[in-house]
Short mmCIF file of C-alpha atoms and ligand atoms in Angstrom, two decimals:
data_model
loop_
_atom_site.label_atom_id
_atom_site.label_comp_id
_atom_site.label_asym_id
_atom_site.label_seq_id
_atom_site.Cartn_x
_atom_site.Cartn_y
_atom_site.Cartn_z
CA ALA X 17 -73.88 48.06 -44.62
CA LYS X 18 -71.88 49.12 -40.79
CA SER X 19 -73.40 49.71 -38.16
CA PRO X 20 -72.62 53.30 -37.04
CA MET X 21 -69.94 54.31 -34.55
CA ARG X 22 -70.74 56.19 -31.30
CA VAL X 23 -68.11 58.82 -31.49
CA VAL X 24 -67.78 61.54 -28.68
CA VAL X 25 -66.14 64.40 -28.40
CA THR X 26 -65.43 66.33 -25.36
CA GLY X 27 -64.71 70.22 -25.67
CA ALA X 28 -66.68 70.26 -28.43
CA ALA X 29 -67.19 74.25 -28.94
CA GLY X 30 -63.84 75.22 -28.73
CA GLN X 31 -61.20 75.47 -31.64
CA ILE X 32 -59.49 72.99 -32.25
CA SER X 33 -63.50 71.02 -32.41
CA TYR X 34 -64.55 73.21 -34.90
CA SER X 35 -62.23 72.10 -37.45
CA LEU X 36 -62.23 68.50 -35.90
CA LEU X 37 -66.26 67.67 -36.09
CA ALA X 38 -66.33 68.96 -39.50
CA LEU X 39 -63.63 66.37 -40.25
CA ILE X 40 -65.65 63.20 -38.89
CA ALA X 41 -69.09 64.29 -40.03
CA ARG X 42 -67.61 64.10 -43.73
CA GLY X 43 -66.19 60.70 -43.41
CA ASP X 44 -62.72 62.05 -43.90
CA VAL X 45 -61.44 59.96 -40.60
CA PHE X 46 -63.50 57.10 -40.10
CA GLY X 47 -64.46 56.18 -44.13
CA ARG X 48 -67.36 57.72 -45.66
CA ASP X 49 -69.24 54.35 -45.73
CA GLN X 50 -69.16 54.73 -42.03
CA PRO X 51 -72.17 55.83 -40.10
CA VAL X 52 -70.92 57.87 -37.69
CA ASP X 53 -72.88 58.92 -34.22
CA LEU X 54 -71.73 61.87 -32.92
CA VAL X 55 -71.37 63.15 -29.64
CA MET X 56 -70.87 66.80 -28.49
CA LEU X 57 -69.51 67.33 -24.95
CA ASP X 58 -68.26 70.09 -23.30
CA LEU X 59 -68.67 71.98 -20.29
CA PRO X 60 -72.75 74.12 -19.40
CA PHE X 61 -71.17 77.63 -20.22
CA ALA X 62 -70.82 76.89 -23.59
CA LYS X 63 -73.82 75.25 -25.02
CA ASP X 64 -74.96 78.00 -26.55
CA ALA X 65 -72.06 77.24 -28.42
CA LEU X 66 -72.57 74.22 -28.90
CA GLU X 67 -76.05 73.94 -29.75
CA GLY X 68 -75.35 76.31 -32.66
CA VAL X 69 -71.98 74.16 -33.43
CA VAL X 70 -74.95 71.68 -34.13
CA MET X 71 -76.76 73.74 -36.13
CA GLU X 72 -73.87 74.02 -38.68
CA LEU X 73 -73.43 70.59 -38.99
CA GLN X 74 -76.85 70.02 -39.20
CA ASP X 75 -76.66 72.28 -42.16
CA CYS X 76 -73.69 70.73 -43.49
CA ALA X 77 -76.49 67.13 -45.03
CA PHE X 78 -73.26 65.09 -44.45
CA PRO X 79 -74.34 62.09 -46.19
CA SER X 80 -72.57 60.14 -43.71
CA LEU X 81 -73.56 61.55 -40.18
CA LYS X 82 -76.51 59.47 -38.66
CA SER X 83 -76.73 61.85 -35.57
CA VAL X 84 -75.80 64.45 -34.04
CA THR X 85 -75.91 64.94 -29.74
CA ALA X 86 -74.76 67.46 -27.24
CA THR X 87 -75.19 67.50 -24.15
CA CYS X 88 -73.66 68.94 -20.73
CA ASP X 89 -73.81 65.98 -19.39
CA GLN X 90 -70.78 63.47 -18.97
CA THR X 91 -72.68 60.17 -17.94
CA GLU X 92 -74.92 61.06 -21.42
CA ALA X 93 -72.08 61.94 -23.10
CA PHE X 94 -69.38 58.75 -22.65
CA THR X 95 -72.51 56.05 -22.76
CA ASP X 96 -71.24 53.12 -24.75
CA ILE X 97 -69.00 54.84 -27.07
CA ASP X 98 -66.75 53.69 -29.15
CA VAL X 99 -64.25 55.79 -29.89
CA ALA X 100 -63.62 59.18 -27.56
CA VAL X 101 -61.68 62.14 -28.31
CA LEU X 102 -61.04 63.87 -25.40
CA VAL X 103 -60.14 67.53 -26.37
CA GLY X 104 -61.55 69.75 -23.24
CA ALA X 105 -59.07 70.71 -20.95
CA PHE X 106 -57.54 73.07 -18.31
CA PRO X 107 -55.95 75.93 -20.05
CA ARG X 108 -53.00 77.48 -18.55
CA LYS X 109 -53.88 80.56 -17.40
CA PRO X 110 -51.35 83.82 -17.42
CA GLY X 111 -49.20 83.37 -14.60
CA MET X 112 -51.03 80.03 -13.27
CA GLU X 113 -47.89 77.33 -13.07
CA ARG X 114 -47.37 74.27 -14.52
CA ASN X 115 -48.26 72.28 -12.29
CA ASP X 116 -51.58 73.49 -10.61
CA MET X 117 -53.24 73.40 -14.70
CA LEU X 118 -51.34 69.42 -14.09
CA ALA X 119 -53.48 69.65 -10.77
CA LYS X 120 -56.95 70.99 -12.53
CA ASN X 121 -56.55 68.15 -15.15
CA ALA X 122 -55.39 65.52 -13.00
CA GLU X 123 -59.48 65.52 -11.56
CA ILE X 124 -60.72 66.42 -14.34
CA PHE X 125 -59.50 63.44 -16.77
CA LYS X 126 -59.77 61.35 -13.00
CA ALA X 127 -62.90 61.83 -13.25
CA GLN X 128 -63.15 60.97 -16.73
CA GLY X 129 -61.57 57.97 -16.32
CA ALA X 130 -63.88 56.22 -14.17
CA LEU X 131 -66.35 56.95 -16.22
CA LEU X 132 -65.67 55.38 -19.21
CA ASN X 133 -64.80 52.58 -17.18
CA THR X 134 -68.40 52.36 -16.22
CA VAL X 135 -70.30 53.30 -19.01
CA ALA X 136 -68.12 53.29 -22.16
CA LYS X 137 -68.05 49.51 -24.37
CA LYS X 138 -65.21 48.34 -23.13
CA THR X 139 -63.46 47.74 -26.82
CA VAL X 140 -63.45 52.12 -26.25
CA LYS X 141 -60.38 53.19 -28.29
CA VAL X 142 -59.49 57.07 -26.32
CA LEU X 143 -57.28 59.48 -27.67
CA VAL X 144 -56.53 62.26 -25.11
CA VAL X 145 -55.46 65.63 -26.90
CA GLY X 146 -56.22 68.38 -24.30
CA ASN X 147 -53.12 69.40 -22.52
CA PRO X 148 -51.12 68.07 -21.09
CA ALA X 149 -52.59 65.52 -23.39
CA ASN X 150 -49.39 62.57 -21.67
CA THR X 151 -50.21 62.81 -18.67
CA ASN X 152 -53.67 63.52 -18.58
CA CYS X 153 -54.21 60.37 -20.54
CA LEU X 154 -51.82 58.29 -17.95
CA ILE X 155 -54.66 59.49 -15.65
CA ALA X 156 -57.81 58.03 -17.29
CA GLN X 157 -56.59 54.74 -17.94
CA LYS X 158 -55.45 54.59 -14.54
CA TYR X 159 -58.97 55.23 -13.61
CA ALA X 160 -60.26 52.46 -15.89
CA PRO X 161 -58.82 49.66 -15.02
CA THR X 162 -61.29 47.19 -16.29
CA ILE X 163 -60.63 48.90 -20.38
CA PRO X 164 -57.18 47.80 -21.89
CA LYS X 165 -54.17 49.57 -21.52
CA GLU X 166 -53.19 49.60 -25.25
CA ASN X 167 -57.11 51.46 -25.99
CA PHE X 168 -55.67 54.66 -24.06
CA SER X 169 -53.62 57.10 -26.15
CA ALA X 170 -52.31 60.38 -26.51
CA LEU X 171 -51.62 62.80 -29.45
CA THR X 172 -48.08 63.31 -30.99
CA ARG X 173 -49.19 63.26 -34.46
CA LEU X 174 -49.43 67.31 -34.54
CA ASP X 175 -45.11 66.82 -33.56
CA GLN X 176 -44.91 64.51 -36.63
CA ASN X 177 -47.05 66.10 -39.16
CA ARG X 178 -44.65 69.05 -38.08
CA ALA X 179 -41.58 67.43 -38.52
CA THR X 180 -42.37 65.59 -41.79
CA ALA X 181 -42.98 68.88 -42.73
CA GLN X 182 -39.37 70.54 -42.45
CA ILE X 183 -38.19 67.29 -43.59
CA ALA X 184 -39.76 67.66 -47.15
CA ALA X 185 -38.97 71.84 -47.21
CA LYS X 186 -35.97 71.55 -46.13
CA ALA X 187 -35.52 68.11 -48.91
CA GLY X 188 -37.24 69.98 -51.42
CA VAL X 189 -40.07 68.19 -51.58
CA THR X 190 -44.21 67.74 -50.67
CA SER X 191 -44.63 65.91 -47.71
CA ASP X 192 -46.12 63.25 -48.60
CA LYS X 193 -42.18 61.87 -49.98
CA VAL X 194 -41.38 61.73 -46.64
CA SER X 195 -41.70 58.98 -44.67
CA GLN X 196 -40.95 57.57 -40.77
CA ILE X 197 -40.50 60.53 -39.00
CA THR X 198 -40.74 59.94 -35.03
CA ILE X 199 -42.16 61.42 -32.08
CA TRP X 200 -40.54 60.17 -28.83
CA GLY X 201 -41.87 61.16 -25.59
CA ASN X 202 -43.77 63.08 -24.33
CA HIS X 203 -46.00 66.46 -26.19
CA SER X 204 -43.86 69.20 -24.91
CA ALA X 205 -40.79 70.95 -25.46
CA THR X 206 -38.51 67.49 -24.25
CA GLN X 207 -40.28 65.60 -26.90
CA TYR X 208 -37.17 64.03 -29.57
CA PRO X 209 -38.27 64.28 -33.41
CA ASP X 210 -36.09 62.14 -34.62
CA ALA X 211 -35.59 61.19 -38.99
CA TRP X 212 -32.05 59.60 -38.59
CA HIS X 213 -34.77 56.72 -39.62
CA GLY X 214 -36.85 58.89 -41.67
CA LYS X 215 -37.00 58.31 -45.64
CA VAL X 216 -37.37 60.46 -48.39
CA ASN X 217 -38.58 59.99 -51.71
CA LYS X 218 -36.64 62.03 -54.04
CA ASP X 219 -36.65 61.99 -57.62
CA GLY X 220 -38.10 58.51 -58.23
CA ALA X 221 -35.69 56.86 -55.20
CA GLU X 222 -35.92 56.45 -51.81
CA VAL X 223 -32.86 57.79 -49.75
CA ALA X 224 -32.34 57.90 -46.44
CA ALA X 225 -33.87 61.80 -44.45
CA SER X 226 -30.90 62.78 -43.70
CA ALA X 227 -29.06 62.21 -46.78
CA ALA X 228 -31.97 64.28 -48.52
CA VAL X 229 -31.22 67.54 -45.90
CA ASN X 230 -27.56 67.16 -46.15
CA ASP X 231 -26.64 69.13 -43.39
CA ASP X 232 -26.95 66.65 -39.51
CA ALA X 233 -25.53 69.47 -37.63
CA TRP X 234 -29.48 71.36 -38.35
CA LEU X 235 -31.00 67.55 -37.95
CA LYS X 236 -29.26 67.98 -34.73
CA SER X 237 -29.97 71.01 -33.28
CA ASP X 238 -32.83 73.28 -34.98
CA PHE X 239 -35.29 71.06 -36.98
CA ILE X 240 -35.32 69.87 -33.25
CA THR X 241 -36.27 73.47 -31.37
CA THR X 242 -37.77 74.38 -34.56
CA VAL X 243 -40.09 71.24 -34.33
CA GLN X 244 -40.61 71.19 -30.26
CA LYS X 245 -41.35 75.15 -30.46
CA ARG X 246 -43.62 75.06 -33.34
CA GLY X 247 -46.69 75.91 -31.40
CA ALA X 248 -45.96 78.50 -29.38
CA ALA X 249 -44.83 79.90 -33.33
CA VAL X 250 -48.00 79.68 -34.19
CA LEU X 251 -49.78 80.69 -30.80
CA ALA X 252 -47.71 83.61 -31.10
CA ALA X 253 -48.32 85.07 -34.51
CA ARG X 254 -51.87 83.54 -34.49
CA LYS X 255 -53.08 84.64 -30.81
CA LEU X 256 -55.23 81.82 -31.05
CA SER X 257 -53.39 78.52 -31.05
CA SER X 258 -52.67 75.50 -33.54
CA ALA X 259 -56.31 74.66 -34.29
CA MET X 260 -56.82 73.52 -38.07
CA SER X 261 -53.72 71.94 -37.91
CA ALA X 262 -54.34 70.02 -34.67
CA ALA X 263 -57.76 68.88 -35.86
CA LYS X 264 -55.92 67.78 -39.14
CA ALA X 265 -53.39 65.69 -36.70
CA ILE X 266 -56.68 63.98 -34.49
CA GLY X 267 -57.78 63.06 -37.57
CA ASP X 268 -54.30 61.42 -39.28
CA HIS X 269 -54.17 59.79 -35.63
CA LEU X 270 -57.79 58.25 -35.25
CA HIS X 271 -57.90 56.99 -39.49
CA ASP X 272 -54.90 55.06 -38.90
CA TRP X 273 -55.17 53.39 -35.42
CA ILE X 274 -58.78 52.61 -36.03
CA VAL X 275 -58.66 51.76 -40.04
CA GLY X 276 -54.95 51.07 -40.45
CA SER X 277 -51.91 53.08 -41.22
CA GLU X 278 -51.21 50.30 -44.56
CA GLY X 279 -47.79 49.83 -43.16
CA ARG X 280 -47.08 53.54 -42.30
CA TRP X 281 -45.27 54.36 -39.50
CA VAL X 282 -46.48 56.85 -36.94
CA SER X 283 -45.90 58.40 -33.93
CA MET X 284 -48.38 57.94 -30.94
CA ALA X 285 -48.08 58.37 -27.46
CA ILE X 286 -49.16 54.68 -25.65
CA THR X 287 -48.49 52.77 -22.81
CA SER X 288 -44.60 51.54 -21.93
CA ASP X 289 -45.42 49.03 -20.83
CA GLY X 290 -42.55 46.25 -22.63
CA ASN X 291 -41.40 48.35 -24.20
CA LYS X 292 -38.33 47.23 -25.92
CA TYR X 293 -36.06 50.73 -25.89
CA GLY X 294 -35.70 51.44 -21.89
CA VAL X 295 -38.66 53.64 -21.57
CA PRO X 296 -39.43 53.20 -17.70
CA GLU X 297 -42.78 51.33 -17.45
CA GLY X 298 -46.19 53.00 -16.39
CA LEU X 299 -46.03 56.23 -18.74
CA ILE X 300 -47.88 57.12 -21.96
CA TYR X 301 -44.95 57.57 -24.42
CA SER X 302 -44.70 58.62 -27.69
CA PHE X 303 -43.30 56.06 -30.16
CA PRO X 304 -43.40 54.54 -33.38
CA VAL X 305 -45.83 52.34 -33.68
CA THR X 306 -47.58 51.26 -37.10
CA CYS X 307 -51.56 50.18 -37.02
CA GLU X 308 -53.95 47.21 -37.96
CA ALA X 309 -57.54 47.27 -37.01
CA GLY X 310 -58.36 49.43 -32.90
CA VAL X 311 -54.38 47.15 -32.31
CA TRP X 312 -50.74 49.19 -32.51
CA THR X 313 -47.66 47.39 -32.72
CA VAL X 314 -44.35 49.62 -32.21
CA VAL X 315 -40.93 49.42 -34.56
CA ASN X 316 -39.09 47.39 -32.47
CA GLY X 317 -35.16 47.18 -33.40
CA LEU X 318 -34.15 50.67 -34.42
CA GLU X 319 -30.54 52.17 -33.33
CA ILE X 320 -30.57 53.93 -31.03
CA SER X 321 -27.27 56.85 -30.34
CA GLU X 322 -26.53 57.97 -28.41
CA PHE X 323 -27.31 61.27 -29.17
CA SER X 324 -31.44 60.06 -29.29
CA ARG X 325 -30.61 58.02 -26.31
CA GLU X 326 -30.24 61.20 -23.65
CA LYS X 327 -32.70 62.60 -25.40
CA LEU X 328 -35.23 59.61 -25.09
CA THR X 329 -33.75 59.73 -21.43
CA VAL X 330 -35.08 63.72 -20.87
CA THR X 331 -38.51 63.45 -22.18
CA ALA X 332 -38.95 60.78 -20.69
CA GLU X 333 -38.13 62.24 -16.78
CA GLU X 334 -40.25 64.61 -17.61
CA LEU X 335 -42.88 62.06 -17.90
CA SER X 336 -42.22 60.71 -14.32
CA GLY X 337 -41.97 63.70 -12.92
CA GLU X 338 -45.50 64.41 -14.12
CA ALA X 339 -47.08 61.26 -13.28
CA LYS X 340 -45.50 61.67 -9.37
CA TYR X 341 -47.05 64.60 -9.70
CA ALA X 342 -50.61 63.89 -10.65
CA ALA X 343 -50.38 60.72 -8.91
CA GLU X 344 -49.74 62.43 -5.38
CA PHE X 345 -52.13 65.22 -6.06
CA LEU X 346 -54.94 62.89 -6.21
CA GLU X 347 -53.57 60.73 -3.34
CA LYS X 348 -53.95 63.62 -1.33
CA ALA X 349 -56.80 64.82 -2.77
CA SER X 350 -58.28 61.79 -1.65
CA ALA X 351 -57.20 61.33 1.74
P1 NAI W 423 -60.44 75.87 -26.11
O1 NAI W 423 -60.40 76.81 -25.47
O2 NAI W 423 -60.77 76.20 -27.96
O3 NAI W 423 -61.75 74.71 -26.41
C1 NAI W 423 -61.40 74.15 -25.43
C2 NAI W 423 -62.60 73.39 -25.20
O4 NAI W 423 -63.42 72.19 -23.50
C3 NAI W 423 -63.92 74.42 -24.68
O5 NAI W 423 -64.92 75.10 -25.21
C4 NAI W 423 -64.41 74.05 -23.33
O6 NAI W 423 -65.37 75.05 -22.56
C5 NAI W 423 -64.61 72.75 -23.09
N1 NAI W 423 -63.69 72.26 -21.38
C6 NAI W 423 -62.77 72.30 -21.34
N2 NAI W 423 -62.74 71.17 -19.49
C7 NAI W 423 -64.12 70.33 -20.28
C8 NAI W 423 -64.21 69.92 -19.32
N3 NAI W 423 -64.10 68.52 -18.87
N4 NAI W 423 -65.37 68.66 -20.20
C9 NAI W 423 -65.97 69.23 -21.66
N5 NAI W 423 -65.32 69.90 -22.08
C10 NAI W 423 -64.21 70.93 -21.24
O7 NAI W 423 -59.38 75.02 -26.99
P2 NAI W 423 -58.65 74.39 -27.96
O8 NAI W 423 -57.61 74.77 -28.71
O9 NAI W 423 -59.68 73.50 -28.69
O10 NAI W 423 -57.20 73.12 -27.61
C11 NAI W 423 -57.95 71.83 -26.51
C12 NAI W 423 -56.91 71.57 -26.31
O11 NAI W 423 -55.87 70.39 -26.73
C13 NAI W 423 -56.00 72.46 -25.28
O12 NAI W 423 -55.60 71.85 -24.16
C14 NAI W 423 -54.90 72.40 -25.96
O13 NAI W 423 -53.64 72.77 -24.99
C15 NAI W 423 -54.84 70.97 -26.66
N6 NAI W 423 -54.16 70.94 -27.66
C16 NAI W 423 -53.03 69.67 -26.99
C17 NAI W 423 -52.47 68.99 -28.87
C18 NAI W 423 -52.03 67.85 -29.06
O14 NAI W 423 -51.20 67.68 -30.05
N7 NAI W 423 -51.58 66.89 -28.01
C19 NAI W 423 -51.99 70.29 -30.39
C20 NAI W 423 -53.54 71.39 -29.79
C21 NAI W 423 -54.18 71.98 -28.97
#
């Protein structure tokens, strides 16, 4: 039998976690034969809600769920952790400046990075979901120097799944027939959903997504903006942000990274160090990757058109700006 995997989810009393925890506990993410010790962290004010979720997890009677721990103590939560899913973050309140939100979260992810550095396993895999996800991930990575940089990632899989669904609808196929759709850059409105290397399996034949869609103007405009603004559209309609689809995407990301993507290529925001696409180093930037047993490899050698190059640059510039602001804020705060 496999030894248990110790998985922490932060923001565990929140709405994404309410969908996510069951996916993990049921074995949909790491496999039904992989026992899981589940650790749930939230803030003290959410303690009662957290206890309620623990009761529900017990009541699900999941066979591969070995233990459940709910805590408001970060040190307890991160000790000996194999996988850390950092969903909890400081939300942007109405009227709040983006930079103030960046600063609040820089403090949170600095503390969590430093703590992971001291108490988590050195092999820990970290997925940052809480926004601004890429920059929060960069901060956590920076304050965890004894954990390999490659072990830090941020979620852009929801954007990839959204883009895949748009292509599928336009091509008149189900989403499983669409592959190789990439998200480049930041999980924000500057992200670049790229279907130019995509494939669609139509009537048994594999064709280029652009051929299946047969509308380049759409691929260059409405497709991109629909994906970029999808989160806002869900929020406007539901009066709550995407949660079911975010949880599904987190499960996809963790499964493909830690179990393997079986040759499929997927999008992950990861360190830009050493990339061959001309993206500045020192960022957490979304690239197309394949994964095997916890190791991602960037899909290299893709042709980048002038149209795409411009988009890759815009989102890199936004990330550089965020990184600079967060670093300056943390320096000031510690001076
Ligand atoms: P939510 O507000 O329902 O839940 C967040 C939970 O995190 C709350 O229970 C809160 O008490 C907790 N929390 C806040 N700070 C914490 C800390 N320092 N330590 C532990 N827990 C903490 O929010 P929801 O809808 O679950 O979303 C969570 C985050 O995910 C948000 O930042 C949201 O913007 C982000 N998100 C990211 C996506 C992505 O694709 N990267 C997609 C959708 C949401």
